[in-house]
Tab-separated table of C-alpha atoms in Angstrom:
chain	number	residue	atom	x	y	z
V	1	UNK	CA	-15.323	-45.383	17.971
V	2	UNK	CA	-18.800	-43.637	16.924
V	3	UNK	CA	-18.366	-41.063	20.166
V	4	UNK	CA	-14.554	-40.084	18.911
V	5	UNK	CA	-15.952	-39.618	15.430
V	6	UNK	CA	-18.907	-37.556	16.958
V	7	UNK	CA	-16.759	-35.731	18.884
V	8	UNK	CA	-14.269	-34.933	16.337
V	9	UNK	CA	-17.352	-33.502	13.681
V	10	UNK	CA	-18.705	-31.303	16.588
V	11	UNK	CA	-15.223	-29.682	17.069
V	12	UNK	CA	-14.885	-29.504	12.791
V	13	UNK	CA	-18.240	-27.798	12.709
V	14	UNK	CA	-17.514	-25.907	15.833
V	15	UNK	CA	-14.650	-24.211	14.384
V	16	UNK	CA	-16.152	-23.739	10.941
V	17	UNK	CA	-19.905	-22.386	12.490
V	18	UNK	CA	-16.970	-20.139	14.685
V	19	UNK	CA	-14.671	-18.546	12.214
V	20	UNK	CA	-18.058	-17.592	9.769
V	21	UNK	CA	-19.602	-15.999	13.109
V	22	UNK	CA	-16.404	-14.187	13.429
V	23	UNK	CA	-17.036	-13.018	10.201
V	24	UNK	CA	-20.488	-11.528	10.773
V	25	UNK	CA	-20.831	-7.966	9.718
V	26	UNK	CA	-17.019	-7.792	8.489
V	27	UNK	CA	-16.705	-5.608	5.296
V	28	UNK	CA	-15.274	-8.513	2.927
V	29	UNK	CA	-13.447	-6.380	0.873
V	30	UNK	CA	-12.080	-4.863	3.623
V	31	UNK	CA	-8.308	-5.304	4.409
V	32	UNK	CA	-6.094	-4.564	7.477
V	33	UNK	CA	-3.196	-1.959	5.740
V	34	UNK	CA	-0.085	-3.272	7.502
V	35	UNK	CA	1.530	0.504	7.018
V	36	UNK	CA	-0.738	1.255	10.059
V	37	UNK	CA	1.629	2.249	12.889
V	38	UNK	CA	4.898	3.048	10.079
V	39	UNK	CA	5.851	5.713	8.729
V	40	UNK	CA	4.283	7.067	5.636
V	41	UNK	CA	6.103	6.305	2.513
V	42	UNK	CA	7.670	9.055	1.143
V	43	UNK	CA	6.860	11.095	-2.066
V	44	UNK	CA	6.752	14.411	-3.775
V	45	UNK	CA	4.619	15.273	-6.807
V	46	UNK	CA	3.818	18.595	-8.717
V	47	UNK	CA	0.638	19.301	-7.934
V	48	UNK	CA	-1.763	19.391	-11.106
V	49	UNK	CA	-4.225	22.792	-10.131
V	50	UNK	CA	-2.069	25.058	-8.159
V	51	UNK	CA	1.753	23.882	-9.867
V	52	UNK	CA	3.533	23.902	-5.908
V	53	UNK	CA	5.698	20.745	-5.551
V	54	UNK	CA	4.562	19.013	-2.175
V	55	UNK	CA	6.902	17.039	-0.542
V	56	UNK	CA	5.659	14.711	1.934
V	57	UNK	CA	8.628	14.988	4.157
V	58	UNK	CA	8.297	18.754	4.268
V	59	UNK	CA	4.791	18.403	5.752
V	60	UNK	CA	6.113	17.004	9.091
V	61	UNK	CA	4.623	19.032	11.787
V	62	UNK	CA	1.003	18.665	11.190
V	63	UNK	CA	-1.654	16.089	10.274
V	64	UNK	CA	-1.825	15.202	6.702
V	65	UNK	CA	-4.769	13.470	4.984
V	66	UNK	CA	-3.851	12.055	1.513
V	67	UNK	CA	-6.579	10.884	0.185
V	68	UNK	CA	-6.374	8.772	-3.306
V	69	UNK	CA	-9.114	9.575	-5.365
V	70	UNK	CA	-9.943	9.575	-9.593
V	71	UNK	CA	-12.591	11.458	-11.741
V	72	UNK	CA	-13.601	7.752	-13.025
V	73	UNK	CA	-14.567	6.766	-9.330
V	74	UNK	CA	-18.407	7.699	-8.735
V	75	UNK	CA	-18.101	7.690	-5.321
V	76	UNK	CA	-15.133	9.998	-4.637
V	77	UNK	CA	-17.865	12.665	-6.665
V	78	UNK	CA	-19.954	11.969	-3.668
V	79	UNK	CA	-16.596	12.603	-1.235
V	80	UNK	CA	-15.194	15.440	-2.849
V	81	UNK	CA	-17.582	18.441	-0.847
V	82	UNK	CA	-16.785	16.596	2.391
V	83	UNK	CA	-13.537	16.928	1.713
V	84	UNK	CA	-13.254	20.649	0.436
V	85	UNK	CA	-15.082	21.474	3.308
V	86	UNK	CA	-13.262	20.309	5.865
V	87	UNK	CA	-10.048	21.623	4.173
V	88	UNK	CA	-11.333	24.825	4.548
V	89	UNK	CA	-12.441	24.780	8.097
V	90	UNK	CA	-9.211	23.044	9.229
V	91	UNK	CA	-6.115	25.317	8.363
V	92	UNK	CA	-3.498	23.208	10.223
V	93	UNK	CA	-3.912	20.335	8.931
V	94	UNK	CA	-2.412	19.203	5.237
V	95	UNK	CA	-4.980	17.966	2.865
V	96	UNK	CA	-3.641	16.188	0.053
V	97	UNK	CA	-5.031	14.396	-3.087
V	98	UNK	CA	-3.384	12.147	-5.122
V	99	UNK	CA	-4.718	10.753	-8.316
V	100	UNK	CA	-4.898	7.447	-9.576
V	101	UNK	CA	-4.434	6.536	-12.998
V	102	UNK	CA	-5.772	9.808	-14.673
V	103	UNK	CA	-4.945	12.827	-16.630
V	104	UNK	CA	-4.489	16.191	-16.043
V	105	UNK	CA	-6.825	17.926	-18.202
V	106	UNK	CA	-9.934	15.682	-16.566
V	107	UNK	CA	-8.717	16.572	-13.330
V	108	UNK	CA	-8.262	19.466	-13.492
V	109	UNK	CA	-11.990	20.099	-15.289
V	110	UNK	CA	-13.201	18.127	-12.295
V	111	UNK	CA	-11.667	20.612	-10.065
V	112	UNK	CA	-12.741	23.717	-12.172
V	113	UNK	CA	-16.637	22.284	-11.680
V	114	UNK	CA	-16.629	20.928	-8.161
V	115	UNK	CA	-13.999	23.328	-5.883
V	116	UNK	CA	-11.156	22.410	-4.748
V	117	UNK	CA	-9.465	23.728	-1.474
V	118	UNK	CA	-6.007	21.645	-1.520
V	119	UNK	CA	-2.983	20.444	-3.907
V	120	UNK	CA	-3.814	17.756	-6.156
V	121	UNK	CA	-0.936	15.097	-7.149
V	122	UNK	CA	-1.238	13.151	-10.093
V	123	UNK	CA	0.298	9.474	-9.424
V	124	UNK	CA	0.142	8.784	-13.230
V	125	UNK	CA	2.438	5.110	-12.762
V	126	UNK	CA	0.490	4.406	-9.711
V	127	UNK	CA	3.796	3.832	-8.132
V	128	UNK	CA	3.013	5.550	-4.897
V	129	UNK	CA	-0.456	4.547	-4.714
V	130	UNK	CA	0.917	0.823	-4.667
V	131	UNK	CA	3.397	1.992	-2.193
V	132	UNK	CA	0.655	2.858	-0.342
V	133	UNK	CA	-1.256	-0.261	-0.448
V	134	UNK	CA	-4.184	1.181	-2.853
V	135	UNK	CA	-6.877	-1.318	-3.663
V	136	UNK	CA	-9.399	0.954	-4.820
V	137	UNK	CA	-10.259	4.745	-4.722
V	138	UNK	CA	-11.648	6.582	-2.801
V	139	UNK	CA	-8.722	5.560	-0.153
V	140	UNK	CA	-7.378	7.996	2.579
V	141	UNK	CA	-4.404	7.461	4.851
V	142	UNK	CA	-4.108	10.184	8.193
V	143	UNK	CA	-1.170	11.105	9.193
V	144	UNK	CA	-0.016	12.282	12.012
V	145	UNK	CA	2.571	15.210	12.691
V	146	UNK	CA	5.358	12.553	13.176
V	147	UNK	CA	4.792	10.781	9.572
V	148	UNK	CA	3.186	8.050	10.673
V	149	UNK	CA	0.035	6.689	9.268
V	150	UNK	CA	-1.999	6.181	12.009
V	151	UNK	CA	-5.491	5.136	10.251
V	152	UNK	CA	-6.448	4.106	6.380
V	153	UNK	CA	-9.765	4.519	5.364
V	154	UNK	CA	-11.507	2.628	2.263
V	155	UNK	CA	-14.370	4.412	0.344
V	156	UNK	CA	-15.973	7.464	0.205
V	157	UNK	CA	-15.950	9.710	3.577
V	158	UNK	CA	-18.342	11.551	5.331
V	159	UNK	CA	-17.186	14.755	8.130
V	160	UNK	CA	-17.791	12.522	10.864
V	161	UNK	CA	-15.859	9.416	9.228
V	162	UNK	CA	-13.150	11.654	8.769
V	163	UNK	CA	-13.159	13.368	11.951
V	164	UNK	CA	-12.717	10.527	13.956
V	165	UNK	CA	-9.658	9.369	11.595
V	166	UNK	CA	-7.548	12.571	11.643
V	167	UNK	CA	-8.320	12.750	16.089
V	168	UNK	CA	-6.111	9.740	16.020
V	169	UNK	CA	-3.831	12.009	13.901
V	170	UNK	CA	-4.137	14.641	15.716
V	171	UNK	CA	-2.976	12.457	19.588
X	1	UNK	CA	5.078	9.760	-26.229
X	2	UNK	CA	7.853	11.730	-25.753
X	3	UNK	CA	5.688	14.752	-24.357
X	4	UNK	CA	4.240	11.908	-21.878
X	5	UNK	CA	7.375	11.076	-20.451
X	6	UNK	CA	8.674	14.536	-19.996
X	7	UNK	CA	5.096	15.259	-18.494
X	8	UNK	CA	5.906	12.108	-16.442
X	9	UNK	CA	9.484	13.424	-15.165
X	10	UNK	CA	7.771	16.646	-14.554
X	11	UNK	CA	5.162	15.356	-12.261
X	12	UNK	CA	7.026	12.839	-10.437
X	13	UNK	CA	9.845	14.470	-8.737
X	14	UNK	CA	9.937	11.568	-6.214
X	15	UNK	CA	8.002	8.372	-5.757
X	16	UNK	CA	8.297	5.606	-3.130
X	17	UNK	CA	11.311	3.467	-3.942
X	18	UNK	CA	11.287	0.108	-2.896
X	19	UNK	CA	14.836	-0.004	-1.911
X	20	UNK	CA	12.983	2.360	1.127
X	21	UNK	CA	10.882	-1.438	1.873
X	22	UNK	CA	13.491	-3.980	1.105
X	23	UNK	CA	16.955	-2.473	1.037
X	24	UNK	CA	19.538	-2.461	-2.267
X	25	UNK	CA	18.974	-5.380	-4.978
X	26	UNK	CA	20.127	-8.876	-3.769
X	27	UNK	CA	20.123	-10.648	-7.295
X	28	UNK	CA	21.371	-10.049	-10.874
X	29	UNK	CA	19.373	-7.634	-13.035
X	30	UNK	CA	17.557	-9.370	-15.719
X	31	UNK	CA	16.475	-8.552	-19.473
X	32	UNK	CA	14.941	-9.938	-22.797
X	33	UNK	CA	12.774	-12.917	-22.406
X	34	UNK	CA	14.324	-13.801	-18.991
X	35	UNK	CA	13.148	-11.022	-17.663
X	36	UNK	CA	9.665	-11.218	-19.345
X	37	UNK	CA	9.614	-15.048	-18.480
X	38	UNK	CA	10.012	-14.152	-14.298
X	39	UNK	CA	8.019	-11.137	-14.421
X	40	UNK	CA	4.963	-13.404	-15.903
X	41	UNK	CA	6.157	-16.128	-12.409
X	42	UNK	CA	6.124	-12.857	-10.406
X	43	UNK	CA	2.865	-11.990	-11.822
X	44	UNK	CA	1.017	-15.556	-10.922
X	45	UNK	CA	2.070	-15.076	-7.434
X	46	UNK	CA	0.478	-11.509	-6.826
X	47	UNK	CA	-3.188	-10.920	-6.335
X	48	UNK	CA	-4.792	-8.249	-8.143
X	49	UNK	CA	-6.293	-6.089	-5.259
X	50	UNK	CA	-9.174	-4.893	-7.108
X	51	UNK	CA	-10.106	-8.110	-8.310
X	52	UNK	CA	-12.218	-11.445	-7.375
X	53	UNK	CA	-9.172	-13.625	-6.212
X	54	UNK	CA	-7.278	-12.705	-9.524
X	55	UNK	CA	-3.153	-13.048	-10.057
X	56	UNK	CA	-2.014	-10.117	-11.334
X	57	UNK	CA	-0.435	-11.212	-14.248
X	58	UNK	CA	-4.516	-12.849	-15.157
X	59	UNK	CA	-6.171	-9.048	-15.031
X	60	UNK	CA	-6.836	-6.806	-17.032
X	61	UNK	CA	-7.477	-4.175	-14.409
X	62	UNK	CA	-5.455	-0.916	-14.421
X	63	UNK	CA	-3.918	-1.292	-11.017
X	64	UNK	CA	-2.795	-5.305	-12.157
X	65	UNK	CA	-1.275	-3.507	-15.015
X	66	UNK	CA	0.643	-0.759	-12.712
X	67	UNK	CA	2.028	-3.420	-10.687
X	68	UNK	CA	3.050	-5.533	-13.587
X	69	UNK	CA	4.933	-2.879	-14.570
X	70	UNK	CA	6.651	-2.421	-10.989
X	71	UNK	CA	7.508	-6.006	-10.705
X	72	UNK	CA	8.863	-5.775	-14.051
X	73	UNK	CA	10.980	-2.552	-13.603
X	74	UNK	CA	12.436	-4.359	-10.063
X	75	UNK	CA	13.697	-6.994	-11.861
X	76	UNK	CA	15.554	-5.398	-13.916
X	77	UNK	CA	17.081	-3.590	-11.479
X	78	UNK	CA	18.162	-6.924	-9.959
X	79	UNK	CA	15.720	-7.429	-7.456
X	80	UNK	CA	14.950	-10.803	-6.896
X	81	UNK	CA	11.352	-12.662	-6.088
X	82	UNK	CA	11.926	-12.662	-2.455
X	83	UNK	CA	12.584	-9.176	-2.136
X	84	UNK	CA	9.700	-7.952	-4.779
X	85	UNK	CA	6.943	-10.208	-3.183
X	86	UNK	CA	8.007	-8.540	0.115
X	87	UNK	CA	7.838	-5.754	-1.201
X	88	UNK	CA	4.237	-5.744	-1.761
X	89	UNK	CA	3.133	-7.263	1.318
X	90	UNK	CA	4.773	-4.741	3.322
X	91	UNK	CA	2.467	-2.356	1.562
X	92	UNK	CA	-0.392	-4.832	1.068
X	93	UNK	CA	0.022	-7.117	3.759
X	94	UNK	CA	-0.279	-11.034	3.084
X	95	UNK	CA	-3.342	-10.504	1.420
X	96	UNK	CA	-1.615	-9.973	-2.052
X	97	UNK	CA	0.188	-13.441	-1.731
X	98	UNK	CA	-1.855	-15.733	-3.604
X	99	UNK	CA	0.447	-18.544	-1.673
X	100	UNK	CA	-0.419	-17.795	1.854
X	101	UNK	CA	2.762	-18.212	4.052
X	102	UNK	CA	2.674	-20.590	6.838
X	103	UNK	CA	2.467	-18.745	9.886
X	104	UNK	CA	-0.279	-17.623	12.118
X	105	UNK	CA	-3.399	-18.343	11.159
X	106	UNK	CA	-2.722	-18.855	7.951
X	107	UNK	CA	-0.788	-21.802	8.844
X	108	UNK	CA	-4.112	-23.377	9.434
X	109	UNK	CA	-4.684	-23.418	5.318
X	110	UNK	CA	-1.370	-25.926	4.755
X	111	UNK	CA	-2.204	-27.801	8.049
X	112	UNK	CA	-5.925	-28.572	8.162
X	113	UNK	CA	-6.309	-30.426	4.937
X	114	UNK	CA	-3.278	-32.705	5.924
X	115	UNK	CA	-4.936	-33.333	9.373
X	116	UNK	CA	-8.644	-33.970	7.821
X	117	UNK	CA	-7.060	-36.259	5.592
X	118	UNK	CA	-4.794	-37.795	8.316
X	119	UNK	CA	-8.383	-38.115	11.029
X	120	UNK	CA	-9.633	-39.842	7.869
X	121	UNK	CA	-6.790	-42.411	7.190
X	122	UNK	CA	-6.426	-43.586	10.549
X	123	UNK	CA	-10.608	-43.691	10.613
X	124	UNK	CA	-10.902	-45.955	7.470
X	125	UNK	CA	-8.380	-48.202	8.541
X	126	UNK	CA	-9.489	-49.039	11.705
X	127	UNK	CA	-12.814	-49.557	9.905
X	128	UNK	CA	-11.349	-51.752	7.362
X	129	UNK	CA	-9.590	-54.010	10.150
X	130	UNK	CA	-13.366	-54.626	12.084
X	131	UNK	CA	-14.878	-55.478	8.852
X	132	UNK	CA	-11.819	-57.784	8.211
X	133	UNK	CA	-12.118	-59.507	11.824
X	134	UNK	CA	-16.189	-59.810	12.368
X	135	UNK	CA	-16.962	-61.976	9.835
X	136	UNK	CA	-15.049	-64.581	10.907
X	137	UNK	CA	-16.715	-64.292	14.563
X	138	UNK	CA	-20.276	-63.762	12.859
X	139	UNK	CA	-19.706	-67.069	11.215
X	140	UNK	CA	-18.455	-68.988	14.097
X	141	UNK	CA	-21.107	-67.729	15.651
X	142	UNK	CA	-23.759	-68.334	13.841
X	143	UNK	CA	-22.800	-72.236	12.485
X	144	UNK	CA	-24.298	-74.450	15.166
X	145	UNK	CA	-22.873	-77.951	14.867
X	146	UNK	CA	-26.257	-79.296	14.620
X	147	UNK	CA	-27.768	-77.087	12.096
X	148	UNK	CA	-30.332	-78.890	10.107
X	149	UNK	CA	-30.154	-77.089	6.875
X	150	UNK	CA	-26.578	-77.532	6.596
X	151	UNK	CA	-26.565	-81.782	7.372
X	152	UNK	CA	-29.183	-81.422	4.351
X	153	UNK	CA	-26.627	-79.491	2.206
X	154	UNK	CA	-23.611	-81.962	3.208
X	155	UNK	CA	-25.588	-84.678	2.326
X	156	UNK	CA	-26.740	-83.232	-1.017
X	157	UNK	CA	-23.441	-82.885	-1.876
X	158	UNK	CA	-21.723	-85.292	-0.443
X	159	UNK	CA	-24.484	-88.117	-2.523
X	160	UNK	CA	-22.957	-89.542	-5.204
């Protein structure tokens, strides 16, 4: 009787010490976006600096990066040159920013100060932002020229974070 | 608030419709205090994704209050709880269930507790029926016939 309880606590504690080993190193905020693989939900918004309507859709035939970003989120400040700069250098593909529960006027003053190289959408209901799956900003979704999303990223980017995204955009 | 929503309308020439998800409504579309009293069930049932294991409907977070208003709006377009809590797991995954489903490994959650508490039944009862039985063989055990100390007992007693 002792062994079978014995037995029965080592497997118990096997499978506990197990799954929290498992979970070693794992980003717990972190969440597996089940769009990965679909295609990209659909939208079109008026851009807020430049005043062109971009339609996802329309975009088919080249990698798009939407990233979801705010001027209340301190670390898309610290994403937004990495960004601009790779927008610039990479003519074929789409860059596209969609704002999160904001307004135009700070976005646009954010924009005026810090560059800006690409269309910015404002999602002021957050509808497509939930669509998306959005926990938190800064978020970015690659797409490839197909409209599927083929990575999600969660927080702020660096060029070789999102260079190694849009390549699996870009298969 | 009038400027807002024509700023709105201007902005938002199309947004992701969850009929693109889940298909046309399946249910009847609800209003007044039946629709505030389901959107508030709705509410307990999503997590807030920017939160610390938060229900949407307990946040007070911007996004909890975006998706308030979504479940809200899909019931009233006659959506019913199936099809909104689908919905958001097919953009969130099952993550934003605060009841996890059973299936995969999250089928372990609904089956572990039943089995520790099972392992334990079985292992307190089977307990319960040794302590019940070795007593009796302790004591027949341990009672020689002879025993000195008890003769002096029986006769103690026994004296009138």
């Amino acid at each position: 009787m002792n062994r079978t309880v014995l037995i029965i606590g080592i497997v118990i504690v096997a499978a506990i010490v197990f799954g929290l080993f498992a979970g070693l190193g794992k980003d717990p905020q972190h969440i597996d976006s089940p769009l990965v693989g679909k295609p990209a939900p659909p939208f079109a918004l008026k851009a807020v600096n430049t005043g062109e309507t971009i339609d996802l859709e329309s975009l088919r035939g080249k990698p798009v990066i939407v990233n979801f970003w705010a001027t209340w989120c301190v670390p898309c400040y610290e994403e937004h040159p990495t960004l601009v700069a790779n927008a610039r250098q990479l003519p074929n593909v789409q860059f596209v920013g969609v704002v999160f529960n904001d307004t135009e006027d700070k976005i646009n003053r954010f924009l005026a100060e810090r560059g800006s190289a690409y269309p910015t959408l404002l999602d002021a209901n957050g509808k497509t932002a939930i669509a998306y799956g959005v926990g938190g900003v800064p978020e970015t979704y690659f797409i490839n020229a197909a409209g599927t999303i083929v990575a999600k990223y969660e927080g702020p980017m660096n060029t070789e974070i999102l260079q190694e995204n849009l390549a699996k955009a870009m298969r | 608030m009038i400027a807002t929503f024509f700023l709105l309308a201007l902005l938002q020439i199309k947004v992701p419709d969850a009929a693109q998800f889940v298909g046309a409504p399946k249910g009847t579309p609800l209003s007044g205090p039946q629709l505030e009293q389901q959107t508030m069930v709705i509410s307990h049932e999503l997590r807030c994704p920017v939160c610390q294991g938060l229900a949407i409907g307990d946040s007070p977070s911007i996004m909890a209050s975006n998706m308030k208003a979504q479940v809200r709006e899909l019931l009233e377009r006659g959506y019913t709880e199936e099809q909104i809590l689908s919905y958001f797991e097919k953009s969130y995954g099952q993550f934003v269930l605060l009841k996890p489903k059973f299936q995969g490994v999250n089928a372990l959650v609904w089956i572990l507790p039943i089995a520790v508490l099972a392992i334990g039944f079985v292992l307190v009862v089977s307990k319960a029926k040794k302590l019940e039985v070795e007593p009796v063989h302790a004591a027949a055990e341990e009672e020689p016939a002879d025993d000195p100390y008890l003769a002096r007992v029986r006769e103690m007693v026994e004296k009138p």
